[in-house]
Amino acid sequence: MKNNIKTRFSSAFEEDVFTGLTSNPRYLLSKYIYDKKGDKLFQDIMDLPEYYLTNCEFDILRNHTAEIVEKFTGHEGFDLIELGAGDGKKTKLLLKYLVDQNLDFNYLPVDISQNALEELEKSLKNEIPEVPIKIQQGTYFETLEKLSTFNTRKKVILVLGSNIGNLLHENAIDFLKHIQEVMSMEDMLFIGFDQKKHPQKILDAYNDASGVTEAFNKNLLVRINSELGGNFNPDQFLHWETYNPETGTAKSFLVSKIDQDINIESLDLKIHFDPWQTIHTEISQKYDDAVVKWLAEKAGLTVADCFMDENNYYKNYIFTK
Ligand code: AVI
């Protein structure tokens, strides 16, 4: 039986879509939002007035550059390893300062996409050509392991953008544990956590007036249509955001507006939606100091420092071993 199921799928995407859409309640994994179109929509989200996270983190890095960099520097220089660098807009602030101060460092952005890394390298060569960049194509943990085997220099690992918020606590602890395992006593993790705040502010950030986040969420359906032969009509689904101020969890859903049948050819799957039946698509967790401390300690790490924006909307923490 298990083997039969295995041979049905030719990719993890197929298998995960099948599992999610045949579960009760239905779900799709948010990591699949990010194809070329999803990456572009996320870039657009980061420019939205409602999406405060980017500006807050930018302000923290701009207003505390010297204090932050002071913590980074080691006896023999350091390697700045960024997990999920994106377009590097915020990191460039730090890089510019490091170059201006003539500090001994290498910048090692890690990404699964060679293309994204080459774009980043190209833009850095134009904007701050003095940055010693060594792009690292691969998965986060394989690359971190490789880097710690060959290198004994201090590692400063950057995880910006509250990316950890897309993980359930259990998975966030695993993620931090993996990082902890490759850290030496001198190394540090500099990581962003979006904070609990007025619930309306959070709801607005994930349900913007111009509909970019709606398109981002619905890109899951668009992708299933184009890659797996699905016949979803995204207009027949509502983008719906909830925020639970007690747990700090923002959740995105797609809600069927009508009674409808969906066919996904390459999965040989037909599913029916009753009106208002849901697909859960993403969590964006919000934190407070106590929860961040708990996560760090569960992963064998200590909170060594913390920097925040003037509204306390967002915080970057330094974790050490
Ligand atoms: C990438 N991640 C941290 C974003 C977030 O805030 O959860 C993804 C996102 N989803 C909707 N808007 C932005």
CSV table of C-alpha atoms and ligand atoms in Angstrom, one decimal:
chain,number,residue,atom,x,y,z
A,1,MET,CA,0.0,0.0,0.0
A,2,LYS,CA,2.8,2.4,1.0
A,3,ASN,CA,4.7,1.6,-2.2
A,4,ASN,CA,1.6,2.2,-4.3
A,5,ILE,CA,1.3,5.7,-2.8
A,6,LYS,CA,5.0,6.4,-3.3
A,7,THR,CA,4.9,5.6,-7.0
A,8,ARG,CA,2.0,8.0,-7.5
A,9,PHE,CA,4.1,11.1,-6.9
A,10,SER,CA,7.0,12.4,-8.9
A,11,SER,CA,8.0,15.2,-6.6
A,12,ALA,CA,7.7,16.4,-2.9
A,13,PHE,CA,5.4,19.1,-4.1
A,14,GLU,CA,2.9,16.6,-5.6
A,15,GLU,CA,3.0,14.4,-2.4
A,16,ASP,CA,2.6,17.4,-0.1
A,17,VAL,CA,-0.3,18.9,-2.1
A,18,PHE,CA,-2.0,15.5,-2.1
A,19,THR,CA,-1.5,15.0,1.6
A,20,GLY,CA,-2.7,18.5,2.5
A,21,LEU,CA,-5.8,18.5,0.3
A,22,THR,CA,-6.9,15.0,1.5
A,23,SER,CA,-6.4,15.8,5.2
A,24,ASN,CA,-9.2,17.1,7.4
A,25,PRO,CA,-9.0,20.1,7.8
A,26,ARG,CA,-7.3,20.8,4.5
A,27,TYR,CA,-3.9,22.6,4.4
A,28,LEU,CA,-1.2,23.5,1.9
A,29,LEU,CA,2.5,24.3,3.0
A,30,SER,CA,3.4,27.9,2.7
A,31,LYS,CA,6.9,27.1,1.4
A,32,TYR,CA,5.3,26.3,-1.9
A,33,ILE,CA,4.1,29.9,-2.3
A,34,TYR,CA,7.6,30.8,-3.4
A,35,ASP,CA,8.0,30.1,-7.1
A,36,LYS,CA,9.2,32.9,-9.4
A,37,LYS,CA,5.9,34.7,-9.1
A,38,GLY,CA,5.6,34.1,-5.4
A,39,ASP,CA,9.1,35.5,-4.8
A,40,LYS,CA,8.1,38.6,-6.7
A,41,LEU,CA,4.9,39.0,-4.8
A,42,PHE,CA,6.9,38.6,-1.5
A,43,GLN,CA,9.2,41.4,-2.7
A,44,ASP,CA,6.1,43.5,-3.3
A,45,ILE,CA,4.7,42.7,0.2
A,46,MET,CA,8.0,44.0,1.7
A,47,ASP,CA,7.3,47.4,0.1
A,48,LEU,CA,3.7,47.6,1.3
A,49,PRO,CA,2.8,50.3,3.9
A,50,GLU,CA,1.0,47.8,6.0
A,51,TYR,CA,3.8,45.3,6.1
A,52,TYR,CA,5.7,47.0,9.0
A,53,LEU,CA,8.2,44.1,9.6
A,54,THR,CA,10.7,45.1,6.9
A,55,ASN,CA,10.9,48.8,7.9
A,56,CYS,CA,11.2,47.9,11.6
A,57,GLU,CA,14.1,45.6,11.0
A,58,PHE,CA,15.7,48.1,8.7
A,59,ASP,CA,15.4,50.8,11.4
A,60,ILE,CA,17.0,48.4,14.0
A,61,LEU,CA,19.9,47.7,11.7
A,62,ARG,CA,20.3,51.4,10.8
A,63,ASN,CA,19.9,52.9,14.3
A,64,HIS,CA,22.1,50.3,16.1
A,65,THR,CA,24.7,49.4,13.4
A,66,ALA,CA,27.8,50.2,15.5
A,67,GLU,CA,26.4,48.4,18.6
A,68,ILE,CA,25.4,45.3,16.6
A,69,VAL,CA,28.7,45.1,14.7
A,70,GLU,CA,30.7,45.5,17.9
A,71,LYS,CA,29.2,42.1,19.0
A,72,PHE,CA,30.1,40.5,15.7
A,73,THR,CA,33.8,41.1,15.6
A,74,GLY,CA,36.2,38.3,16.7
A,75,HIS,CA,39.9,38.0,17.2
A,76,GLU,CA,40.7,36.9,13.7
A,77,GLY,CA,37.8,38.4,11.9
A,78,PHE,CA,34.6,36.6,11.2
A,79,ASP,CA,32.4,34.9,8.6
A,80,LEU,CA,28.9,36.5,8.2
A,81,ILE,CA,26.7,33.7,7.1
A,82,GLU,CA,23.2,34.7,6.0
A,83,LEU,CA,20.5,32.0,5.8
A,84,GLY,CA,17.9,33.1,3.2
A,85,ALA,CA,19.4,36.4,2.0
A,86,GLY,CA,16.7,37.5,-0.5
A,87,ASP,CA,17.7,40.7,-2.2
A,88,GLY,CA,19.9,41.6,0.8
A,89,LYS,CA,18.5,45.1,1.2
A,90,LYS,CA,18.8,45.1,5.0
A,91,THR,CA,22.0,43.2,5.1
A,92,LYS,CA,23.6,45.8,2.8
A,93,LEU,CA,23.3,48.3,5.6
A,94,LEU,CA,25.5,46.1,7.8
A,95,LEU,CA,27.9,45.3,4.9
A,96,LYS,CA,28.5,49.0,4.1
A,97,TYR,CA,29.4,49.7,7.7
A,98,LEU,CA,31.7,46.6,7.9
A,99,VAL,CA,33.5,47.8,4.8
A,100,ASP,CA,33.7,51.4,6.0
A,101,GLN,CA,35.2,50.2,9.3
A,102,ASN,CA,37.8,48.1,7.3
A,103,LEU,CA,36.8,45.0,9.3
A,104,ASP,CA,38.1,41.6,8.5
A,105,PHE,CA,35.1,39.5,7.4
A,106,ASN,CA,33.6,37.4,4.6
A,107,TYR,CA,30.0,37.5,3.6
A,108,LEU,CA,28.5,34.1,2.9
A,109,PRO,CA,24.9,34.2,1.8
A,110,VAL,CA,23.2,30.8,1.7
A,111,ASP,CA,20.3,30.0,-0.6
A,112,ILE,CA,18.9,27.0,-2.4
A,113,SER,CA,18.6,29.2,-5.6
A,114,GLN,CA,21.8,29.7,-7.5
A,115,ASN,CA,20.0,32.4,-9.5
A,116,ALA,CA,19.0,34.4,-6.4
A,117,LEU,CA,22.6,34.2,-5.2
A,118,GLU,CA,24.0,35.4,-8.5
A,119,GLU,CA,21.6,38.3,-8.6
A,120,LEU,CA,22.7,39.3,-5.0
A,121,GLU,CA,26.3,39.0,-6.0
A,122,LYS,CA,25.8,41.2,-9.0
A,123,SER,CA,24.0,43.9,-7.1
A,124,LEU,CA,26.6,43.9,-4.4
A,125,LYS,CA,29.4,44.2,-7.0
A,126,ASN,CA,27.6,47.3,-8.2
A,127,GLU,CA,26.7,48.9,-4.9
A,128,ILE,CA,29.5,47.9,-2.5
A,129,PRO,CA,32.2,46.2,-4.6
A,130,GLU,CA,34.6,46.0,-1.6
A,131,VAL,CA,32.4,43.3,0.1
A,132,PRO,CA,34.3,39.9,0.1
A,133,ILE,CA,31.3,37.8,-0.9
A,134,LYS,CA,31.4,34.0,-1.3
A,135,ILE,CA,28.0,32.7,-2.3
A,136,GLN,CA,26.9,29.3,-0.9
A,137,GLN,CA,24.4,27.4,-2.9
A,138,GLY,CA,22.6,24.6,-0.9
A,139,THR,CA,20.3,23.8,2.0
A,140,TYR,CA,20.9,25.8,5.2
A,141,PHE,CA,22.0,22.9,7.4
A,142,GLU,CA,24.2,21.1,4.9
A,143,THR,CA,26.0,24.4,4.1
A,144,LEU,CA,26.4,25.3,7.8
A,145,GLU,CA,27.9,21.9,8.5
A,146,LYS,CA,30.2,22.2,5.5
A,147,LEU,CA,31.3,25.6,6.6
A,148,SER,CA,32.0,24.6,10.2
A,149,THR,CA,34.0,21.6,9.1
A,150,PHE,CA,36.4,23.6,7.0
A,151,ASN,CA,36.6,26.8,9.0
A,152,THR,CA,37.5,27.7,12.5
A,153,ARG,CA,36.9,31.5,12.2
A,154,LYS,CA,34.1,33.0,14.3
A,155,LYS,CA,30.7,32.5,12.6
A,156,VAL,CA,28.0,35.1,12.8
A,157,ILE,CA,24.8,33.5,11.5
A,158,LEU,CA,22.1,35.9,10.3
A,159,VAL,CA,18.4,35.0,10.0
A,160,LEU,CA,16.4,38.1,9.2
A,161,GLY,CA,12.8,38.9,8.3
A,162,SER,CA,11.1,36.9,11.1
A,163,ASN,CA,11.4,33.9,8.8
A,164,ILE,CA,11.3,31.6,11.9
A,165,GLY,CA,7.7,32.8,12.3
A,166,ASN,CA,6.5,30.6,9.5
A,167,LEU,CA,7.4,27.6,11.7
A,168,LEU,CA,5.3,26.0,14.4
A,169,HIS,CA,7.2,26.2,17.8
A,170,GLU,CA,8.2,22.5,17.5
A,171,ASN,CA,9.8,23.1,14.1
A,172,ALA,CA,11.3,26.4,15.2
A,173,ILE,CA,13.1,24.6,18.0
A,174,ASP,CA,14.4,21.9,15.6
A,175,PHE,CA,15.6,24.7,13.3
A,176,LEU,CA,17.4,26.5,16.1
A,177,LYS,CA,18.8,23.2,17.4
A,178,HIS,CA,20.3,22.4,14.0
A,179,ILE,CA,22.0,25.8,14.0
A,180,GLN,CA,23.2,25.4,17.7
A,181,GLU,CA,24.8,22.1,16.7
A,182,VAL,CA,27.2,23.7,14.3
A,183,MET,CA,28.0,26.7,16.5
A,184,SER,CA,31.2,27.0,18.6
A,185,MET,CA,31.3,28.8,21.9
A,186,GLU,CA,32.5,32.0,20.1
A,187,ASP,CA,29.8,31.9,17.4
A,188,MET,CA,26.5,33.8,17.4
A,189,LEU,CA,23.1,33.8,15.8
A,190,PHE,CA,21.5,37.2,15.0
A,191,ILE,CA,17.9,36.5,14.4
A,192,GLY,CA,14.7,38.5,13.9
A,193,PHE,CA,11.4,37.8,15.8
A,194,ASP,CA,8.2,39.9,15.0
A,195,GLN,CA,6.6,40.8,18.4
A,196,LYS,CA,3.0,40.6,19.7
A,197,LYS,CA,1.3,44.0,19.3
A,198,HIS,CA,-2.1,45.5,18.6
A,199,PRO,CA,-4.0,42.7,16.8
A,200,GLN,CA,-5.4,45.1,14.2
A,201,LYS,CA,-1.8,46.1,13.1
A,202,ILE,CA,-1.0,42.4,12.5
A,203,LEU,CA,-4.3,41.7,10.7
A,204,ASP,CA,-3.7,44.7,8.4
A,205,ALA,CA,-0.1,43.5,7.6
A,206,TYR,CA,-1.5,40.2,6.3
A,207,ASN,CA,-4.6,41.6,4.6
A,208,ASP,CA,-3.4,44.7,2.8
A,209,ALA,CA,-5.7,47.0,1.0
A,210,SER,CA,-4.1,46.6,-2.4
A,211,GLY,CA,-4.6,42.8,-2.4
A,212,VAL,CA,-0.9,41.8,-2.8
A,213,THR,CA,-1.0,39.4,0.2
A,214,GLU,CA,-4.2,37.9,-1.2
A,215,ALA,CA,-2.4,37.2,-4.6
A,216,PHE,CA,0.6,35.8,-2.6
A,217,ASN,CA,-1.7,33.4,-0.7
A,218,LYS,CA,-3.6,32.4,-3.9
A,219,ASN,CA,-0.3,31.8,-5.7
A,220,LEU,CA,-0.5,28.3,-4.1
A,221,LEU,CA,-3.6,27.6,-6.2
A,222,VAL,CA,-2.1,29.2,-9.3
A,223,ARG,CA,1.0,27.0,-8.9
A,224,ILE,CA,-1.1,23.8,-8.5
A,225,ASN,CA,-2.9,24.8,-11.7
A,226,SER,CA,0.2,25.4,-13.8
A,227,GLU,CA,2.4,22.6,-12.4
A,228,LEU,CA,0.0,19.9,-11.5
A,229,GLY,CA,-2.8,20.5,-13.9
A,230,GLY,CA,-5.3,21.8,-11.4
A,231,ASN,CA,-8.5,23.7,-12.3
A,232,PHE,CA,-8.8,26.0,-9.2
A,233,ASN,CA,-10.5,29.4,-9.9
A,234,PRO,CA,-8.7,31.6,-7.4
A,235,ASP,CA,-11.6,34.1,-7.6
A,236,GLN,CA,-13.8,31.5,-6.0
A,237,PHE,CA,-11.7,31.5,-2.9
A,238,LEU,CA,-11.5,34.2,-0.2
A,239,HIS,CA,-8.2,35.2,1.4
A,240,TRP,CA,-8.8,35.2,5.1
A,241,GLU,CA,-6.5,36.2,8.0
A,242,THR,CA,-6.9,35.5,11.7
A,243,TYR,CA,-4.8,36.5,14.7
A,244,ASN,CA,-5.0,35.0,18.1
A,245,PRO,CA,-3.6,37.5,20.6
A,246,GLU,CA,-3.3,34.8,23.3
A,247,THR,CA,-1.0,32.5,21.3
A,248,GLY,CA,0.4,35.1,19.0
A,249,THR,CA,-0.4,33.1,15.9
A,250,ALA,CA,-1.5,34.8,12.7
A,251,LYS,CA,-3.1,32.2,10.3
A,252,SER,CA,-3.9,32.5,6.6
A,253,PHE,CA,-6.6,30.6,4.9
A,254,LEU,CA,-8.3,30.2,1.6
A,255,VAL,CA,-12.0,29.8,2.0
A,256,SER,CA,-14.2,28.4,-0.7
A,257,LYS,CA,-17.0,30.9,-1.6
A,258,ILE,CA,-19.2,28.3,-3.3
A,259,ASP,CA,-20.0,24.6,-3.7
A,260,GLN,CA,-17.3,23.5,-6.2
A,261,ASP,CA,-15.4,20.4,-7.6
A,262,ILE,CA,-11.7,20.6,-8.2
A,263,ASN,CA,-9.7,18.3,-10.3
A,264,ILE,CA,-5.9,18.0,-10.2
A,265,GLU,CA,-4.8,15.9,-13.1
A,266,SER,CA,-1.3,14.9,-12.2
A,267,LEU,CA,-2.5,13.7,-8.8
A,268,ASP,CA,-5.5,11.9,-10.2
A,269,LEU,CA,-7.4,13.7,-7.5
A,270,LYS,CA,-10.9,15.1,-7.4
A,271,ILE,CA,-12.0,17.0,-4.3
A,272,HIS,CA,-15.2,18.8,-3.5
A,273,PHE,CA,-15.5,22.0,-1.6
A,274,ASP,CA,-18.7,22.9,0.3
A,275,PRO,CA,-19.3,26.7,0.6
A,276,TRP,CA,-17.0,28.1,3.3
A,277,GLN,CA,-14.8,25.0,3.5
A,278,THR,CA,-11.2,26.0,4.2
A,279,ILE,CA,-7.6,25.4,3.2
A,280,HIS,CA,-5.1,26.6,5.9
A,281,THR,CA,-2.0,28.0,4.1
A,282,GLU,CA,0.4,29.8,6.4
A,283,ILE,CA,1.2,30.7,10.0
A,284,SER,CA,3.1,33.8,10.9
A,285,GLN,CA,4.0,33.6,14.6
A,286,LYS,CA,4.3,36.7,16.8
A,287,TYR,CA,6.5,36.5,19.9
A,288,ASP,CA,7.3,38.1,23.3
A,289,ASP,CA,10.6,37.9,25.2
A,290,ALA,CA,9.4,34.9,27.4
A,291,VAL,CA,8.6,32.8,24.3
A,292,VAL,CA,11.8,33.7,22.6
A,293,LYS,CA,13.8,32.7,25.7
A,294,TRP,CA,11.9,29.5,25.9
A,295,LEU,CA,12.6,28.6,22.3
A,296,ALA,CA,16.3,29.5,22.6
A,297,GLU,CA,16.7,27.4,25.8
A,298,LYS,CA,14.9,24.4,24.3
A,299,ALA,CA,17.4,24.5,21.5
A,300,GLY,CA,20.4,24.7,23.9
A,301,LEU,CA,21.0,28.5,23.2
A,302,THR,CA,21.1,31.6,25.4
A,303,VAL,CA,19.7,35.0,24.7
A,304,ALA,CA,22.8,37.2,24.9
A,305,ASP,CA,21.4,40.5,23.6
A,306,CYS,CA,18.4,42.2,22.0
A,307,PHE,CA,17.8,45.2,19.8
A,308,MET,CA,14.4,46.7,19.0
A,309,ASP,CA,12.7,49.4,17.0
A,310,GLU,CA,11.2,52.5,18.7
A,311,ASN,CA,7.7,51.0,18.9
A,312,ASN,CA,8.9,47.6,20.1
A,313,TYR,CA,7.1,46.0,17.1
A,314,TYR,CA,10.1,43.9,16.2
A,315,LYS,CA,13.2,42.6,17.8
A,316,ASN,CA,16.6,41.2,16.7
A,317,TYR,CA,18.1,38.9,19.3
A,318,ILE,CA,21.7,37.6,19.6
A,319,PHE,CA,21.8,33.9,20.7
A,320,THR,CA,25.0,32.2,21.8
A,321,LYS,CA,25.7,28.7,23.0
B,1,AVI,C1,8.5,35.2,5.0
B,1,AVI,N1,7.6,35.4,6.1
B,1,AVI,C2,8.4,35.9,7.3
B,1,AVI,C3,6.5,36.3,5.8
B,1,AVI,C4,5.6,36.5,7.1
B,1,AVI,O1,5.5,37.6,7.5
B,1,AVI,O2,5.1,35.5,7.6
B,1,AVI,C5,5.6,35.8,4.7
B,1,AVI,C6,4.4,36.5,4.4
B,1,AVI,N2,3.1,36.0,4.4
B,1,AVI,C7,2.3,37.0,4.1
B,1,AVI,N3,2.9,38.1,4.1
B,1,AVI,C8,4.2,37.9,4.3
